[in-house]
Amino acid sequence: MEKSGQHVAGTSSPEAIQRWNEILDSLYDAAELLNTPQSVIKVLERPQRILEASIPLRRDNGDVEVYTGWRVHHNTARGPAKGGIRFHPDVDSLETSALAAAMTYKTSISQLPFGGGKGGVNCDPTGLSLGELERLTRRYTWEMLPLLGPDRDVPAPDVNTDGRVMGWLMDTVSMARGEESAATVTGKPLSIGGSLGHVGATASGVVTCVRAAFLLNDLTFEGARVAIQGFGKVGGPLAYLLHSAGMRVVSIADVTGAIHNPGGINVPALGEFVKESGGVVGFTGADAITNEEFWTTKCEVMIPAALALAIDSTIAEKLDARIVVEAANGPTSEAADKVFAEREIPVVPDILANAGGVTASYFEWVQNRQGYPWTSQEVATRLHDNMHNAFESVHDKTVELGVSMRRAAMAVGLERVSEAIIDRGFRF
Ligand code: GLU
């Protein structure tokens, strides 16, 4: 008999603890800059609610595996909780809470009428069949039902989840409630209420930020060199968009390794190659490079578009880029961020730079509630305008407070959340 019960409850990885502490530190920092009332800090320094559930899954071979899943509402003062669901072996309660907190500030910076949430299941989905993945999703959704709904909590895709998973999630909610429930979840397939322009929206939002940051730093966009870590849901479309817009995508890294071409990688050809091979390594239109060489690529902009904590202080010391734009959630450690500040390398932070995804999610939710789909042009224009306004408000804050974009972004986010908390009556 295997006895593993004692390992199930509440253990967090050092990375999750680091992520949570970092988001707390940035809250305290912004609160100091803004002189935020203590009552608001007390509300925001812990998640509003966490639902943890066991998720039993019958494997295709008949075995039963029991996973753990969470949904965290960090704060809902500005509206229903909003945020993705991830399936990953690193998922735990604290990591999910840190990501949910980031969503609170992200939705606030982009002026979306949502709070911050996040969910996930601790599992390795790469080892699951399609049927297993569907059963896992449906059971997770069932367990999280009390929290879900268009006016409570609206999930979306995140790491290792996609439109298909959102479709199963929506169907499970519809079955349980016996009613249409399109606005319960975003990032759905078009056939069941998804929005045009949702796929690739995070990448388009990053492009708006790269353009704005280039203008601000007197850099020429056309022909500029970019290195991208990640060639998945965000990094893939991003490489394609930047390449089409005239930049030179000189280095790309993914889980299989890294490649480099000083003249610019032919991104559409790489996309075709990766579809077949599953990774960038082996692509003949570029040279294989080491991870270390990837991070020291000479470029105008470095874009981490994979998982959290990719850039530590050692990498930050060696980075040879003029600016950093964070497409992933939490890719730069606090120590690395200090190095960037010392080296005067501007960083466009995640809660601003990757807000295109949740902004398109908001548009999808609005269309579902109106029962009236928008054209792709309408989505694209509004997405661009929204991202541009978010960038401007953060930039204005950097000037007003004389701080980095990361600190200013947190200040903009906190300011609006704080106002909402106070207006709800929590001034004491
Ligand atoms: N997972 C995306 C994010 O981290 C999108 C969340 C959403 O659309 O709710 O921003």
mmCIF file of N, CA and C and ligand atoms in Angstrom, residues 82-85 103 106 118 154-159 186 198 202 329 354-355 357-359 361-362, ligand 1:
data_model
loop_
_atom_site.group_PDB
_atom_site.id
_atom_site.type_symbol
_atom_site.label_atom_id
_atom_site.label_comp_id
_atom_site.label_asym_id
_atom_site.label_seq_id
_atom_site.Cartn_x
_atom_site.Cartn_y
_atom_site.Cartn_z
ATOM 1 N N LYS A 82 -11.745 37.241 -13.201
ATOM 2 C CA LYS A 82 -11.389 36.900 -14.580
ATOM 3 C C LYS A 82 -9.976 36.372 -14.604
ATOM 4 N N GLY A 83 -9.777 35.300 -15.331
ATOM 5 C CA GLY A 83 -8.423 34.766 -15.450
ATOM 6 C C GLY A 83 -8.440 33.340 -15.958
ATOM 7 N N GLY A 84 -7.292 32.917 -16.435
ATOM 8 C CA GLY A 84 -7.192 31.629 -17.112
ATOM 9 C C GLY A 84 -7.196 30.421 -16.192
ATOM 10 N N ILE A 85 -7.219 29.266 -16.860
ATOM 11 C CA ILE A 85 -7.091 27.975 -16.175
ATOM 12 C C ILE A 85 -5.899 27.273 -16.799
ATOM 13 N N MET A 103 -3.864 39.146 -12.106
ATOM 14 C CA MET A 103 -5.046 39.444 -12.925
ATOM 15 C C MET A 103 -5.845 40.618 -12.355
ATOM 16 N N LYS A 106 -3.997 43.517 -13.628
ATOM 17 C CA LYS A 106 -4.018 43.551 -15.097
ATOM 18 C C LYS A 106 -5.361 44.068 -15.617
ATOM 19 N N LYS A 118 -7.853 33.052 -11.076
ATOM 20 C CA LYS A 118 -7.015 32.095 -11.806
ATOM 21 C C LYS A 118 -7.368 30.708 -11.310
ATOM 22 N N VAL A 154 -15.256 34.318 -14.699
ATOM 23 C CA VAL A 154 -15.253 33.963 -16.113
ATOM 24 C C VAL A 154 -13.865 33.447 -16.515
ATOM 25 N N PRO A 155 -13.659 32.128 -16.523
ATOM 26 C CA PRO A 155 -12.340 31.586 -16.890
ATOM 27 C C PRO A 155 -12.008 31.746 -18.376
ATOM 28 N N ALA A 156 -10.791 31.412 -18.708
ATOM 29 C CA ALA A 156 -10.281 31.544 -20.085
ATOM 30 C C ALA A 156 -9.087 30.597 -20.221
ATOM 31 N N PRO A 157 -8.558 30.448 -21.432
ATOM 32 C CA PRO A 157 -7.373 29.587 -21.588
ATOM 33 C C PRO A 157 -6.130 30.176 -20.931
ATOM 34 N N ASP A 158 -5.221 29.298 -20.569
ATOM 35 C CA ASP A 158 -3.914 29.706 -20.063
ATOM 36 C C ASP A 158 -2.948 28.575 -20.449
ATOM 37 N N VAL A 159 -1.908 28.370 -19.671
ATOM 38 C CA VAL A 159 -0.895 27.376 -20.042
ATOM 39 C C VAL A 159 -1.533 25.987 -20.222
ATOM 40 N N THR A 186 -14.482 32.516 -21.613
ATOM 41 C CA THR A 186 -14.030 33.143 -22.873
ATOM 42 C C THR A 186 -12.897 32.325 -23.478
ATOM 43 N N HIS A 198 -9.739 36.469 -30.953
ATOM 44 C CA HIS A 198 -9.299 36.106 -29.600
ATOM 45 C C HIS A 198 -7.975 35.356 -29.661
ATOM 46 N N THR A 202 -3.299 38.158 -27.398
ATOM 47 C CA THR A 202 -2.195 38.493 -26.487
ATOM 48 C C THR A 202 -1.016 38.999 -27.320
ATOM 49 N N ASN A 329 3.537 35.609 -18.188
ATOM 50 C CA ASN A 329 3.202 36.085 -16.847
ATOM 51 C C ASN A 329 4.394 35.853 -15.924
ATOM 52 N N ASN A 354 0.953 41.874 -21.624
ATOM 53 C CA ASN A 354 0.210 40.708 -22.123
ATOM 54 C C ASN A 354 -1.298 40.804 -21.871
ATOM 55 N N ALA A 355 -1.772 42.033 -21.667
ATOM 56 C CA ALA A 355 -3.203 42.215 -21.364
ATOM 57 C C ALA A 355 -4.101 42.079 -22.596
ATOM 58 N N GLY A 357 -4.834 39.478 -24.279
ATOM 59 C CA GLY A 357 -5.651 38.269 -24.172
ATOM 60 C C GLY A 357 -6.907 38.520 -23.355
ATOM 61 N N VAL A 358 -6.724 39.087 -22.186
ATOM 62 C CA VAL A 358 -7.892 39.300 -21.319
ATOM 63 C C VAL A 358 -8.776 40.427 -21.878
ATOM 64 N N THR A 359 -8.176 41.334 -22.621
ATOM 65 C CA THR A 359 -8.981 42.397 -23.246
ATOM 66 C C THR A 359 -9.909 41.787 -24.305
ATOM 67 N N SER A 361 -10.863 38.772 -24.262
ATOM 68 C CA SER A 361 -11.823 37.993 -23.472
ATOM 69 C C SER A 361 -12.989 38.870 -23.039
ATOM 70 N N TYR A 362 -12.674 40.079 -22.635
ATOM 71 C CA TYR A 362 -13.728 41.025 -22.234
ATOM 72 C C TYR A 362 -14.659 41.285 -23.429
HETATM 73 N N1 GLU B 1 -4.616 33.661 -19.500
HETATM 74 C C1 GLU B 1 -4.614 35.011 -19.988
HETATM 75 C C2 GLU B 1 -3.881 35.917 -19.015
HETATM 76 O O1 GLU B 1 -3.127 35.470 -18.190
HETATM 77 C C3 GLU B 1 -6.015 35.501 -20.320
HETATM 78 C C4 GLU B 1 -6.966 35.536 -19.174
HETATM 79 C C5 GLU B 1 -8.400 35.822 -19.558
HETATM 80 O O2 GLU B 1 -8.664 36.053 -20.728
HETATM 81 O O3 GLU B 1 -9.236 35.816 -18.660
HETATM 82 O O4 GLU B 1 -3.973 37.112 -19.087
#
